[in-house]
């Protein structure tokens, strides 16, 4: 479990909650198709941040943080 010094924090503006989701995204005008940028989200902001990215056609995947960490070492 993360200590307060190493806690992974939600990417929503002003949110200090622990992140539990990874939103993988890609801007096709700037990034190669296989590149994945990430935003982190708490349960409260997962839907809002996902919708923001999806509306722009950027959202590629939403994965629990633990799964993302195990996949990406």
N, CA, C and O atoms as a GROMACS GRO file, in nm:
protein
  292
    1UNK      N    1   0.084  -0.119   0.000
    1UNK     CA    2   0.000   0.000   0.000
    1UNK      C    3   0.088   0.125   0.000
    1UNK      O    4   0.195   0.126   0.061
    2UNK      N    5   0.043   0.228  -0.068
    2UNK     CA    6   0.120   0.352  -0.079
    2UNK      C    7   0.119   0.429   0.051
    2UNK      O    8   0.015   0.438   0.117
    3UNK      N    9   0.233   0.484   0.088
    3UNK     CA   10   0.240   0.573   0.202
    3UNK      C   11   0.195   0.712   0.155
    3UNK      O   12   0.188   0.735   0.034
    4UNK      N   13   0.164   0.804   0.246
    4UNK     CA   14   0.123   0.938   0.202
    4UNK      C   15   0.225   1.006   0.111
    4UNK      O   16   0.187   1.083   0.023
    5UNK      N   17   0.353   0.978   0.131
    5UNK     CA   18   0.456   1.041   0.048
    5UNK      C   19   0.458   0.985  -0.094
    5UNK      O   20   0.502   1.053  -0.187
    6UNK      N   21   0.412   0.861  -0.112
    6UNK     CA   22   0.416   0.799  -0.244
    6UNK      C   23   0.277   0.771  -0.300
    6UNK      O   24   0.265   0.702  -0.401
    7UNK      N   25   0.173   0.823  -0.235
    7UNK     CA   26   0.036   0.799  -0.280
    7UNK      C   27   0.018   0.852  -0.422
    7UNK      O   28   0.074   0.956  -0.458
    8UNK      N   29  -0.057   0.781  -0.500
    8UNK     CA   30  -0.088   0.822  -0.636
    8UNK      C   31  -0.219   0.900  -0.630
    8UNK      O   32  -0.321   0.847  -0.586
    9UNK      N   33  -0.216   1.025  -0.674
    9UNK     CA   34  -0.328   1.118  -0.657
    9UNK      C   35  -0.407   1.134  -0.786
    9UNK      O   36  -0.351   1.132  -0.896
   10UNK      N   37  -0.536   1.151  -0.773
   10UNK     CA   38  -0.627   1.174  -0.884
   10UNK      C   39  -0.583   1.296  -0.966
   10UNK      O   40  -0.534   1.394  -0.911
   11UNK      N   41  -0.602   1.289  -1.097
   11UNK     CA   42  -0.563   1.397  -1.188
   11UNK      C   43  -0.667   1.508  -1.198
   11UNK      O   44  -0.640   1.612  -1.258
   12UNK      N   45  -0.786   1.489  -1.141
   12UNK     CA   46  -0.889   1.592  -1.148
   12UNK      C   47  -0.841   1.718  -1.075
   12UNK      O   48  -0.780   1.710  -0.969
   13UNK      N   49  -0.870   1.832  -1.134
   13UNK     CA   50  -0.825   1.960  -1.078
   13UNK      C   51  -0.873   1.975  -0.933
   13UNK      O   52  -0.993   1.966  -0.904
   14UNK      N   53  -0.779   1.999  -0.844
   14UNK     CA   54  -0.810   2.023  -0.704
   14UNK      C   55  -0.836   1.899  -0.620
   14UNK      O   56  -0.851   1.910  -0.499
   15UNK      N   57  -0.840   1.782  -0.681
   15UNK     CA   58  -0.868   1.660  -0.607
   15UNK      C   59  -0.738   1.608  -0.545
   15UNK      O   60  -0.634   1.604  -0.611
   16UNK      N   61  -0.745   1.567  -0.420
   16UNK     CA   62  -0.629   1.511  -0.351
   16UNK      C   63  -0.654   1.366  -0.311
   16UNK      O   64  -0.577   1.310  -0.233
   17UNK      N   65  -0.760   1.306  -0.364
   17UNK     CA   66  -0.794   1.168  -0.330
   17UNK      C   67  -0.698   1.071  -0.397
   17UNK      O   68  -0.637   1.101  -0.500
   18UNK      N   69  -0.685   0.955  -0.337
   18UNK     CA   70  -0.600   0.851  -0.395
   18UNK      C   71  -0.661   0.801  -0.526
   18UNK      O   72  -0.782   0.780  -0.536
   19UNK      N   73  -0.578   0.784  -0.625
   19UNK     CA   74  -0.623   0.732  -0.754
   19UNK      C   75  -0.638   0.581  -0.746
   19UNK      O   76  -0.559   0.512  -0.682
   20UNK      N   77  -0.742   0.531  -0.811
   20UNK     CA   78  -0.764   0.387  -0.819
   20UNK      C   79  -0.786   0.342  -0.963
   20UNK      O   80  -0.799   0.222  -0.990
   21UNK      N   81  -0.789   0.436  -1.056
   21UNK     CA   82  -0.809   0.407  -1.198
   21UNK      C   83  -0.701   0.473  -1.281
   21UNK      O   84  -0.650   0.579  -1.245
   22UNK      N   85  -0.667   0.411  -1.393
   22UNK     CA   86  -0.578   0.470  -1.493
   22UNK      C   87  -0.660   0.487  -1.620
   22UNK      O   88  -0.721   0.392  -1.669
   23UNK      N   89  -0.660   0.607  -1.673
   23UNK     CA   90  -0.726   0.637  -1.799
   23UNK      C   91  -0.616   0.653  -1.903
   23UNK      O   92  -0.543   0.751  -1.902
   24UNK      N   93  -0.606   0.558  -1.991
   24UNK     CA   94  -0.504   0.561  -2.096
   24UNK      C   95  -0.563   0.633  -2.217
   24UNK      O   96  -0.674   0.602  -2.261
   25UNK      N   97  -0.487   0.727  -2.269
   25UNK     CA   98  -0.539   0.805  -2.381
   25UNK      C   99  -0.428   0.837  -2.480
   25UNK      O  100  -0.310   0.814  -2.455
   26UNK      N  101  -0.472   0.892  -2.593
   26UNK     CA  102  -0.381   0.923  -2.702
   26UNK      C  103  -0.446   1.031  -2.787
   26UNK      O  104  -0.562   1.018  -2.826
   27UNK      N  105  -0.372   1.136  -2.816
   27UNK     CA  106  -0.418   1.239  -2.909
   27UNK      C  107  -0.360   1.203  -3.045
   27UNK      O  108  -0.240   1.220  -3.066
   28UNK      N  109  -0.441   1.154  -3.138
   28UNK     CA  110  -0.388   1.107  -3.266
   28UNK      C  111  -0.321   1.216  -3.350
   28UNK      O  112  -0.245   1.185  -3.442
   29UNK      N  113  -0.348   1.342  -3.320
   29UNK     CA  114  -0.281   1.450  -3.393
   29UNK      C  115  -0.138   1.471  -3.343
   29UNK      O  116  -0.055   1.531  -3.413
   30UNK      N  117  -0.108   1.422  -3.222
   30UNK     CA  118   0.024   1.445  -3.162
   30UNK      C  119   0.104   1.318  -3.137
   30UNK      O  120   0.227   1.323  -3.136
   31UNK      N  121   0.037   1.206  -3.117
   31UNK     CA  122   0.104   1.083  -3.073
   31UNK      C  123   0.091   0.971  -3.175
   31UNK      O  124  -0.007   0.964  -3.249
   32UNK      N  125   0.191   0.884  -3.177
   32UNK     CA  126   0.182   0.764  -3.260
   32UNK      C  127   0.070   0.676  -3.205
   32UNK      O  128   0.039   0.686  -3.086
   33UNK      N  129   0.009   0.591  -3.287
   33UNK     CA  130  -0.107   0.513  -3.243
   33UNK      C  131  -0.083   0.426  -3.120
   33UNK      O  132  -0.175   0.404  -3.041
   34UNK      N  133   0.038   0.375  -3.102
   34UNK     CA  134   0.065   0.286  -2.989
   34UNK      C  135   0.098   0.361  -2.859
   34UNK      O  136   0.098   0.300  -2.752
   35UNK      N  137   0.125   0.489  -2.866
   35UNK     CA  138   0.160   0.566  -2.746
   35UNK      C  139   0.039   0.584  -2.655
   35UNK      O  140  -0.072   0.608  -2.703
   36UNK      N  141   0.061   0.572  -2.526
   36UNK     CA  142  -0.045   0.592  -2.428
   36UNK      C  143   0.001   0.691  -2.322
   36UNK      O  144   0.099   0.667  -2.252
   37UNK      N  145  -0.070   0.800  -2.311
   37UNK     CA  146  -0.054   0.895  -2.202
   37UNK      C  147  -0.152   0.848  -2.094
   37UNK      O  148  -0.244   0.771  -2.123
   38UNK      N  149  -0.133   0.892  -1.970
   38UNK     CA  150  -0.224   0.847  -1.866
   38UNK      C  151  -0.268   0.961  -1.776
   38UNK      O  152  -0.192   1.052  -1.745
   39UNK      N  153  -0.392   0.952  -1.735
   39UNK     CA  154  -0.446   1.031  -1.627
   39UNK      C  155  -0.486   0.933  -1.520
   39UNK      O  156  -0.519   0.818  -1.549
   40UNK      N  157  -0.482   0.976  -1.396
   40UNK     CA  158  -0.521   0.892  -1.284
   40UNK      C  159  -0.652   0.946  -1.228
   40UNK      O  160  -0.675   1.067  -1.230
   41UNK      N  161  -0.737   0.856  -1.177
   41UNK     CA  162  -0.867   0.900  -1.127
   41UNK      C  163  -0.907   0.826  -1.001
   41UNK      O  164  -0.879   0.707  -0.985
   42UNK      N  165  -0.973   0.899  -0.912
   42UNK     CA  166  -1.038   0.836  -0.796
   42UNK      C  167  -1.174   0.787  -0.846
   42UNK      O  168  -1.213   0.816  -0.959
   43UNK      N  169  -1.245   0.715  -0.762
   43UNK     CA  170  -1.378   0.665  -0.802
   43UNK      C  171  -1.472   0.781  -0.838
   43UNK      O  172  -1.549   0.771  -0.934
   44UNK      N  173  -1.465   0.889  -0.763
   44UNK     CA  174  -1.556   1.002  -0.785
   44UNK      C  175  -1.535   1.070  -0.920
   44UNK      O  176  -1.632   1.114  -0.982
   45UNK      N  177  -1.411   1.077  -0.969
   45UNK     CA  178  -1.382   1.151  -1.092
   45UNK      C  179  -1.359   1.064  -1.215
   45UNK      O  180  -1.336   1.116  -1.324
   46UNK      N  181  -1.365   0.933  -1.200
   46UNK     CA  182  -1.340   0.844  -1.314
   46UNK      C  183  -1.433   0.874  -1.432
   46UNK      O  184  -1.387   0.888  -1.545
   47UNK      N  185  -1.560   0.883  -1.406
   47UNK     CA  186  -1.656   0.905  -1.514
   47UNK      C  187  -1.636   1.042  -1.580
   47UNK      O  188  -1.638   1.053  -1.702
   48UNK      N  189  -1.619   1.146  -1.499
   48UNK     CA  190  -1.601   1.281  -1.553
   48UNK      C  191  -1.477   1.289  -1.643
   48UNK      O  192  -1.484   1.340  -1.755
   49UNK      N  193  -1.363   1.238  -1.594
   49UNK     CA  194  -1.241   1.243  -1.673
   49UNK      C  195  -1.250   1.154  -1.798
   49UNK      O  196  -1.201   1.190  -1.904
   50UNK      N  197  -1.314   1.039  -1.783
   50UNK     CA  198  -1.333   0.949  -1.899
   50UNK      C  199  -1.417   1.017  -2.005
   50UNK      O  200  -1.384   1.011  -2.123
   51UNK      N  201  -1.526   1.082  -1.963
   51UNK     CA  202  -1.613   1.151  -2.059
   51UNK      C  203  -1.539   1.264  -2.130
   51UNK      O  204  -1.557   1.284  -2.250
   52UNK      N  205  -1.457   1.339  -2.056
   52UNK     CA  206  -1.379   1.448  -2.115
   52UNK      C  207  -1.290   1.395  -2.228
   52UNK      O  208  -1.286   1.452  -2.336
   53UNK      N  209  -1.219   1.286  -2.201
   53UNK     CA  210  -1.130   1.228  -2.302
   53UNK      C  211  -1.208   1.162  -2.416
   53UNK      O  212  -1.171   1.176  -2.532
   54UNK      N  213  -1.316   1.092  -2.383
   54UNK     CA  214  -1.395   1.022  -2.485
   54UNK      C  215  -1.460   1.121  -2.582
   54UNK      O  216  -1.466   1.095  -2.702
   55UNK      N  217  -1.507   1.234  -2.531
   55UNK     CA  218  -1.570   1.335  -2.614
   55UNK      C  219  -1.476   1.384  -2.724
   55UNK      O  220  -1.520   1.421  -2.833
   56UNK      N  221  -1.347   1.385  -2.694
   56UNK     CA  222  -1.245   1.430  -2.789
   56UNK      C  223  -1.188   1.316  -2.873
   56UNK      O  224  -1.104   1.338  -2.960
   57UNK      N  225  -1.234   1.194  -2.848
   57UNK     CA  226  -1.185   1.077  -2.921
   57UNK      C  227  -1.048   1.031  -2.874
   57UNK      O  228  -0.979   0.960  -2.948
   58UNK      N  229  -1.008   1.069  -2.753
   58UNK     CA  230  -0.875   1.036  -2.703
   58UNK      C  231  -0.871   0.911  -2.616
   58UNK      O  232  -0.768   0.843  -2.612
   59UNK      N  233  -0.980   0.878  -2.548
   59UNK     CA  234  -0.980   0.769  -2.451
   59UNK      C  235  -0.960   0.634  -2.518
   59UNK      O  236  -1.030   0.600  -2.614
   60UNK      N  237  -0.863   0.558  -2.468
   60UNK     CA  238  -0.833   0.426  -2.524
   60UNK      C  239  -0.868   0.314  -2.426
   60UNK      O  240  -0.909   0.206  -2.470
   61UNK      N  241  -0.851   0.336  -2.295
   61UNK     CA  242  -0.873   0.229  -2.198
   61UNK      C  243  -0.889   0.288  -2.059
   61UNK      O  244  -0.828   0.391  -2.026
   62UNK      N  245  -0.970   0.222  -1.977
   62UNK     CA  246  -0.984   0.256  -1.835
   62UNK      C  247  -0.957   0.128  -1.759
   62UNK      O  248  -1.028   0.028  -1.775
   63UNK      N  249  -0.855   0.131  -1.674
   63UNK     CA  250  -0.806   0.010  -1.608
   63UNK      C  251  -0.784   0.039  -1.460
   63UNK      O  252  -0.737   0.147  -1.424
   64UNK      N  253  -0.818  -0.057  -1.372
   64UNK     CA  254  -0.784  -0.038  -1.231
   64UNK      C  255  -0.633  -0.016  -1.216
   64UNK      O  256  -0.553  -0.080  -1.285
   65UNK      N  257  -0.595   0.073  -1.126
   65UNK     CA  258  -0.454   0.107  -1.106
   65UNK      C  259  -0.369  -0.015  -1.078
   65UNK      O  260  -0.260  -0.028  -1.134
   66UNK      N  261  -0.416  -0.105  -0.994
   66UNK     CA  262  -0.338  -0.226  -0.963
   66UNK      C  263  -0.311  -0.309  -1.087
   66UNK      O  264  -0.200  -0.361  -1.105
   67UNK      N  265  -0.411  -0.322  -1.174
   67UNK     CA  266  -0.393  -0.399  -1.298
   67UNK      C  267  -0.291  -0.331  -1.388
   67UNK      O  268  -0.204  -0.397  -1.445
   68UNK      N  269  -0.302  -0.197  -1.403
   68UNK     CA  270  -0.208  -0.121  -1.486
   68UNK      C  271  -0.064  -0.139  -1.438
   68UNK      O  272   0.027  -0.161  -1.517
   69UNK      N  273  -0.046  -0.129  -1.305
   69UNK     CA  274   0.088  -0.144  -1.249
   69UNK      C  275   0.143  -0.283  -1.272
   69UNK      O  276   0.261  -0.298  -1.300
   70UNK      N  277   0.060  -0.386  -1.260
   70UNK     CA  278   0.109  -0.522  -1.282
   70UNK      C  279   0.141  -0.546  -1.430
   70UNK      O  280   0.233  -0.621  -1.462
   71UNK      N  281   0.066  -0.483  -1.521
   71UNK     CA  282   0.091  -0.496  -1.665
   71UNK      C  283   0.216  -0.421  -1.709
   71UNK      O  284   0.290  -0.467  -1.796
   72UNK      N  285   0.239  -0.305  -1.647
   72UNK     CA  286   0.344  -0.214  -1.695
   72UNK      C  287   0.462  -0.203  -1.599
   72UNK      O  288   0.546  -0.114  -1.613
   73UNK      N  289   0.468  -0.293  -1.504
   73UNK     CA  290   0.582  -0.299  -1.412
   73UNK      C  291   0.612  -0.173  -1.346
   73UNK      O  292   0.706  -0.166  -1.266
   0.00000   0.00000   0.00000
